[in-house]
Short mmCIF file of C-alpha atoms in Angstrom, two decimals:
data_model
loop_
_atom_site.label_atom_id
_atom_site.label_comp_id
_atom_site.label_asym_id
_atom_site.label_seq_id
_atom_site.Cartn_x
_atom_site.Cartn_y
_atom_site.Cartn_z
CA MET A 158 87.35 92.04 85.44
CA ALA A 159 90.62 90.00 86.74
CA LEU A 160 93.80 90.49 87.77
CA PRO A 161 96.37 91.29 84.60
CA ASN A 162 98.61 88.20 83.74
CA GLU A 163 101.42 90.95 84.70
CA LEU A 164 101.73 92.87 87.28
CA PRO A 165 105.12 95.27 88.43
CA LEU A 166 107.08 94.11 91.46
CA TYR A 167 108.82 96.39 93.57
CA GLY A 168 110.83 96.15 96.80
CA ALA A 169 112.22 97.96 100.01
CA LEU A 170 114.08 96.42 102.96
CA GLY A 171 113.56 92.61 101.66
CA ASN A 172 109.35 94.14 101.49
CA ASP A 173 108.50 92.74 97.57
CA PHE A 174 104.93 94.06 96.51
CA TYR A 175 102.92 93.77 93.44
CA LEU A 176 101.34 96.58 92.31
CA LEU A 177 97.96 97.46 90.37
CA GLU A 178 96.93 100.75 89.31
CA GLY A 179 93.00 101.24 88.69
CA LYS A 180 89.66 100.82 90.01
CA TYR A 181 89.73 97.30 90.19
CA ARG A 182 90.08 95.92 93.55
CA PRO A 183 90.66 92.00 93.18
CA SER A 184 89.31 89.62 95.77
CA ALA A 185 91.14 88.21 98.92
CA ILE A 186 91.24 84.94 97.01
CA GLU A 187 92.95 86.35 93.61
CA VAL A 188 95.49 88.28 96.46
CA ARG A 189 96.39 84.93 98.30
CA LYS A 190 96.78 83.14 94.85
CA LEU A 191 99.33 86.41 92.96
CA CYS A 192 101.49 86.40 96.38
CA LEU A 193 102.03 82.56 96.99
CA PRO A 194 105.99 82.27 96.85
CA THR A 195 107.47 81.29 93.88
CA ALA A 196 111.44 80.40 93.33
CA GLY A 197 112.16 81.18 97.01
CA ARG A 198 110.22 84.88 96.68
CA GLN A 199 108.15 85.44 99.58
CA VAL A 200 105.69 88.68 97.76
CA ASP A 201 104.16 90.39 100.68
CA GLY A 202 100.98 91.69 99.36
CA LEU A 203 99.58 93.94 96.66
CA LEU A 204 99.72 97.86 96.50
CA LEU A 205 96.34 99.18 94.89
CA LEU A 206 96.72 103.02 93.41
CA ARG A 207 93.39 104.32 92.53
CA PRO A 208 93.92 108.08 90.88
CA ASN A 209 91.77 110.96 91.92
CA SER A 210 91.81 114.76 90.79
CA CYS A 211 95.04 115.65 92.80
CA SER A 212 96.71 112.76 94.12
CA PHE A 213 96.48 108.47 94.61
CA ASP A 214 94.28 106.86 96.93
CA PHE A 215 96.39 104.30 98.41
CA SER A 216 96.00 100.74 100.11
CA VAL A 217 97.34 97.42 100.77
CA ILE A 218 96.15 93.95 100.44
CA ASN A 219 98.54 91.39 102.59
CA ALA A 220 99.55 88.07 101.09
CA ASP A 221 96.67 86.40 103.43
CA GLY A 222 94.30 88.48 101.42
CA SER A 223 93.58 90.39 104.54
CA ASP A 224 93.38 94.31 104.88
CA GLY A 225 97.36 95.60 105.44
CA GLY A 226 96.55 99.19 106.17
CA LEU A 227 99.07 101.89 106.57
CA SER A 228 102.57 100.72 104.76
CA GLY A 229 105.27 102.95 104.81
CA ASN A 230 107.38 100.17 102.65
CA GLY A 231 104.39 99.67 100.44
CA LEU A 232 104.16 103.46 100.05
CA ARG A 233 107.70 103.83 99.09
CA CYS A 234 107.30 101.25 96.37
CA ALA A 235 103.97 103.44 95.08
CA ALA A 236 105.79 106.72 94.56
CA TYR A 237 108.65 104.72 92.88
CA HIS A 238 106.33 102.95 90.83
CA LEU A 239 104.87 106.47 89.97
CA PHE A 240 108.40 108.15 89.33
CA LEU A 241 109.15 105.68 86.80
CA THR A 242 106.05 105.24 85.05
CA HIS A 243 104.77 109.07 85.24
CA PRO A 244 105.76 112.34 84.17
CA LYS A 245 108.44 113.99 86.84
CA GLU A 246 106.15 117.43 86.88
CA LEU A 247 104.02 115.19 88.95
CA GLU A 248 106.34 115.04 91.90
CA PRO A 249 105.91 115.35 94.84
CA TYR A 250 103.77 112.64 94.53
CA ARG A 251 100.79 112.88 97.12
CA PHE A 252 98.66 109.96 98.67
CA THR A 253 95.24 109.73 100.33
CA THR A 254 96.33 106.74 103.22
CA GLU A 255 94.53 105.66 106.72
CA ALA A 256 97.28 108.01 107.83
CA GLY A 257 96.31 111.09 105.81
CA VAL A 258 97.45 112.89 103.32
CA VAL A 259 101.28 111.65 102.60
CA GLU A 260 103.72 113.62 100.24
CA ALA A 261 106.60 111.21 98.33
CA THR A 262 109.65 112.90 96.75
CA ILE A 263 112.63 111.32 95.12
CA PRO A 264 115.93 113.11 96.38
CA THR A 265 118.51 110.35 94.13
CA LYS A 266 117.39 107.44 92.49
CA GLU A 267 116.08 104.80 94.32
CA LEU A 268 115.75 106.50 97.81
CA VAL A 269 112.50 107.82 98.99
CA GLN A 270 111.26 110.40 101.24
CA LEU A 271 107.76 109.87 102.62
CA LEU A 272 106.06 113.29 104.47
CA PHE A 273 103.38 112.34 106.54
CA HIS A 274 101.76 115.90 107.73
CA GLN A 275 99.17 114.33 109.95
CA LEU A 276 101.22 111.96 112.01
CA ALA A 277 102.61 113.60 115.38
CA PRO A 278 103.82 112.07 118.54
CA GLN A 279 101.52 109.78 120.13
CA ALA A 280 100.31 108.51 123.65
CA PRO A 281 100.25 104.46 123.91
CA ARG A 282 97.10 103.45 124.42
CA PRO A 283 96.94 101.10 127.75
CA LEU A 284 97.05 97.30 127.48
CA PRO A 285 93.73 95.50 127.91
CA SER A 286 92.47 94.88 130.75
CA HIS A 287 92.57 91.02 130.72
CA LEU A 288 96.47 91.21 129.58
CA SER A 289 99.04 92.42 131.87
CA GLN A 290 102.66 93.09 131.31
CA HIS A 291 103.37 90.55 134.02
CA GLU A 292 101.71 87.61 131.93
CA LEU A 293 102.88 89.25 128.80
CA GLU A 294 106.66 88.69 130.04
CA LEU A 295 106.20 85.07 131.27
CA ARG A 296 104.82 84.16 127.82
CA VAL A 297 107.37 85.62 125.55
CA GLY A 298 110.29 84.90 127.75
CA CYS A 299 111.71 88.19 128.76
CA LYS A 300 111.48 91.75 130.45
CA PHE A 301 110.19 94.60 128.77
CA GLU A 302 111.17 98.16 130.27
CA HIS A 303 107.70 99.24 128.69
CA ILE A 304 104.39 97.58 126.52
CA TRP A 305 102.77 100.34 124.57
CA ILE A 306 99.57 100.02 122.03
CA VAL A 307 99.62 102.43 119.03
CA HIS A 308 97.42 102.87 116.07
CA ILE A 309 98.83 105.11 113.12
CA GLY A 310 96.26 103.91 110.17
CA ASN A 311 97.12 100.23 111.50
CA PRO A 312 97.95 98.81 115.10
CA HIS A 313 100.97 98.12 116.56
CA VAL A 314 101.92 96.48 119.91
CA ILE A 315 105.55 98.03 121.21
CA LEU A 316 107.74 95.60 123.16
CA ASP A 317 110.03 97.73 124.80
CA LEU A 318 113.49 95.46 126.00
CA GLY A 319 115.10 99.05 126.53
CA HIS A 320 118.87 98.91 126.08
CA GLN A 321 118.90 95.43 126.15
CA SER A 322 120.08 94.19 122.88
CA PHE A 323 118.47 90.98 120.92
CA GLU A 324 121.78 88.87 121.83
CA GLU A 325 121.47 89.33 125.27
CA ILE A 326 118.71 87.47 126.31
CA SER A 327 116.05 84.81 124.71
CA PHE A 328 112.68 85.04 124.03
CA ASP A 329 110.13 82.84 122.45
CA THR A 330 109.62 83.67 118.63
CA ARG A 331 106.84 81.34 118.33
CA VAL A 332 104.71 83.32 121.25
CA LEU A 333 105.44 86.30 119.06
CA GLU A 334 104.20 84.76 116.07
CA GLU A 335 100.56 83.68 117.79
CA LEU A 336 100.30 87.14 119.30
CA ARG A 337 100.20 89.08 116.35
CA LYS A 338 96.77 86.94 115.29
CA GLU A 339 95.85 87.21 119.05
CA GLU A 340 92.10 88.59 118.73
CA SER A 341 91.41 89.09 122.46
CA LEU A 342 94.60 91.86 122.08
CA LEU A 343 92.95 93.27 119.11
CA PRO A 344 90.45 92.74 116.36
CA GLY A 345 91.93 91.82 113.22
CA GLY A 346 95.35 90.98 114.72
CA VAL A 347 98.25 92.91 115.52
CA ASN A 348 101.81 94.16 114.60
CA VAL A 349 104.28 93.20 116.90
CA SER A 350 107.57 95.04 117.44
CA LEU A 351 110.32 94.02 119.81
CA LEU A 352 112.35 97.01 120.06
CA SER A 353 115.65 97.57 121.59
CA ARG A 354 117.26 101.04 122.21
CA LYS A 355 121.49 100.21 120.94
CA SER A 356 121.72 104.21 121.60
CA GLU A 357 119.51 107.32 122.19
CA SER A 358 119.41 107.91 118.14
CA GLU A 359 120.07 104.31 116.54
CA PHE A 360 117.17 101.30 117.87
CA ARG A 361 116.68 97.85 116.21
CA LEU A 362 113.80 96.46 115.29
CA ARG A 363 112.18 93.17 114.11
CA VAL A 364 108.60 92.95 113.59
CA TRP A 365 105.82 90.17 113.67
CA GLU A 366 103.10 91.99 111.02
CA ARG A 367 99.57 90.62 110.60
CA GLY A 368 99.18 89.00 107.61
CA VAL A 369 102.56 88.10 106.88
CA GLY A 370 104.65 86.79 110.11
CA GLU A 371 108.00 87.90 110.85
CA THR A 372 108.96 90.80 108.27
CA SER A 373 112.56 91.76 106.97
CA ALA A 374 111.52 95.41 107.63
CA CYS A 375 107.86 97.27 108.77
CA GLY A 376 108.11 100.76 107.62
CA SER A 377 104.82 101.75 110.19
CA ALA A 378 106.02 99.74 112.97
CA ALA A 379 109.52 101.63 112.72
CA MET A 380 106.97 104.82 112.49
CA ALA A 381 105.07 104.12 115.63
CA CYS A 382 107.84 102.68 117.62
CA PHE A 383 109.51 106.46 116.55
CA LEU A 384 106.28 108.25 117.45
CA VAL A 385 105.67 106.90 120.90
CA SER A 386 109.02 107.31 122.15
CA LEU A 387 109.24 110.79 120.94
CA HIS A 388 106.17 111.08 122.70
CA GLU A 389 107.67 109.81 125.66
CA SER A 390 111.05 111.35 125.69
CA TYR A 391 112.59 108.56 124.74
CA ALA A 392 113.94 109.42 121.23
CA PRO A 393 115.51 112.61 119.50
CA GLU A 394 113.60 114.39 116.89
CA LYS A 395 115.72 112.26 114.59
CA VAL A 396 116.61 108.63 114.70
CA THR A 397 117.72 105.53 112.71
CA ILE A 398 115.82 102.30 112.86
CA ILE A 399 117.87 99.28 111.99
CA GLN A 400 115.70 96.04 110.88
CA PRO A 401 117.00 92.77 109.34
CA GLY A 402 116.42 94.51 105.81
CA GLY A 403 118.36 97.77 106.76
CA PRO A 404 117.92 100.73 108.05
CA LEU A 405 115.24 103.41 107.75
CA GLU A 406 115.48 107.51 108.50
CA LEU A 407 113.00 109.00 110.47
CA ALA A 408 113.00 112.53 111.48
CA MET A 409 110.20 115.03 113.33
CA THR A 410 109.64 118.25 110.81
CA ALA A 411 107.70 121.32 111.17
CA SER A 412 105.91 119.50 108.51
CA GLY A 413 105.21 116.37 110.08
CA LEU A 414 107.01 113.15 110.21
CA LEU A 415 109.68 112.47 107.35
CA LEU A 416 110.14 108.82 106.42
CA THR A 417 113.54 107.93 103.88
CA GLY A 418 114.40 104.59 102.87
CA PRO A 419 115.28 102.64 99.45
CA VAL A 420 113.32 101.09 97.00
CA TYR A 421 113.93 99.10 93.76
CA SER A 422 112.38 97.13 91.25
CA ILE A 423 112.40 93.79 90.45
CA SER A 424 112.29 91.60 87.61
CA ILE A 425 110.19 88.81 87.54
#
C-alpha cells in the first residue's frame, strides 16, 4: 500500500494537518515527503484515524516523521473531518488516544469541543537531577517563577514567567529551539512552553514543539499548562489561553477537561 495522491487538509489556529482514514500507517520517510513545505505553507503532520467498533483510534505523525503523541488541535481537525464526511448521527465522535477516551462535539460550524474524560489536574514532575532551574535560567536568559514537567499523553516542560509579559523580557529563542530536542531532558524530545499569566483567567503561551519547532499553537501544551496551574492553585476552573494562532477555551468540568477552539478545512 501507499499514501493516496490526495488527502484532505485541515487547520486549527495555524496548525495544518493532512488526514488519513484507514488501517495503513505510512513510514516516516513518506510523512516527511508529504509534509514538505509547499507554496509557503508548513504542514505540521499527518493525522491517522482507524475505525474500531464504537470509536476511532487516533494518532499523529509529526512533519519530521516522529510520533506526535496527543494533539488537541489535531483531534479537533479529526472531529471536523468526521462531521463533514460521516453521518451527523455519530456525534459525539469518540476517539481513543494516548490520554484515554476523548469525545468531540460540534456546537457551531467550525467550532469543536473536546471532552477528555481521563485528564485531571496533575502534579508536576521534578526536573532531572542533572538540570537545575538556575542553569535553565542562565541558558534561556531570563528568570522563571516555576519550571514544571508534565506528561499528558506527550511530555511538556513549562517555563512559567508568572505575570511578566513576553514583551517585558528578553530570552534566547535558539536555546528554546534546542531544548525541545534535548535527549538528556526527556528521551525523544519534549514540548517546551513559555507561559505568561496576563491575569488569573487569561494566559499567553508560546510553544516550541518536538518534531516541529516553534508553532503557532499547541493544544496539548495549553492543556498541560492549565492542568498543572489548576493543581498548583494558580488558575480557576475556566481559562482562556492565547497563542500566536489564536485563543483556546479550557474548563474543568465534572466529566473531565473541556477544550474548545476553531477548525477549518483547507483547499489545496
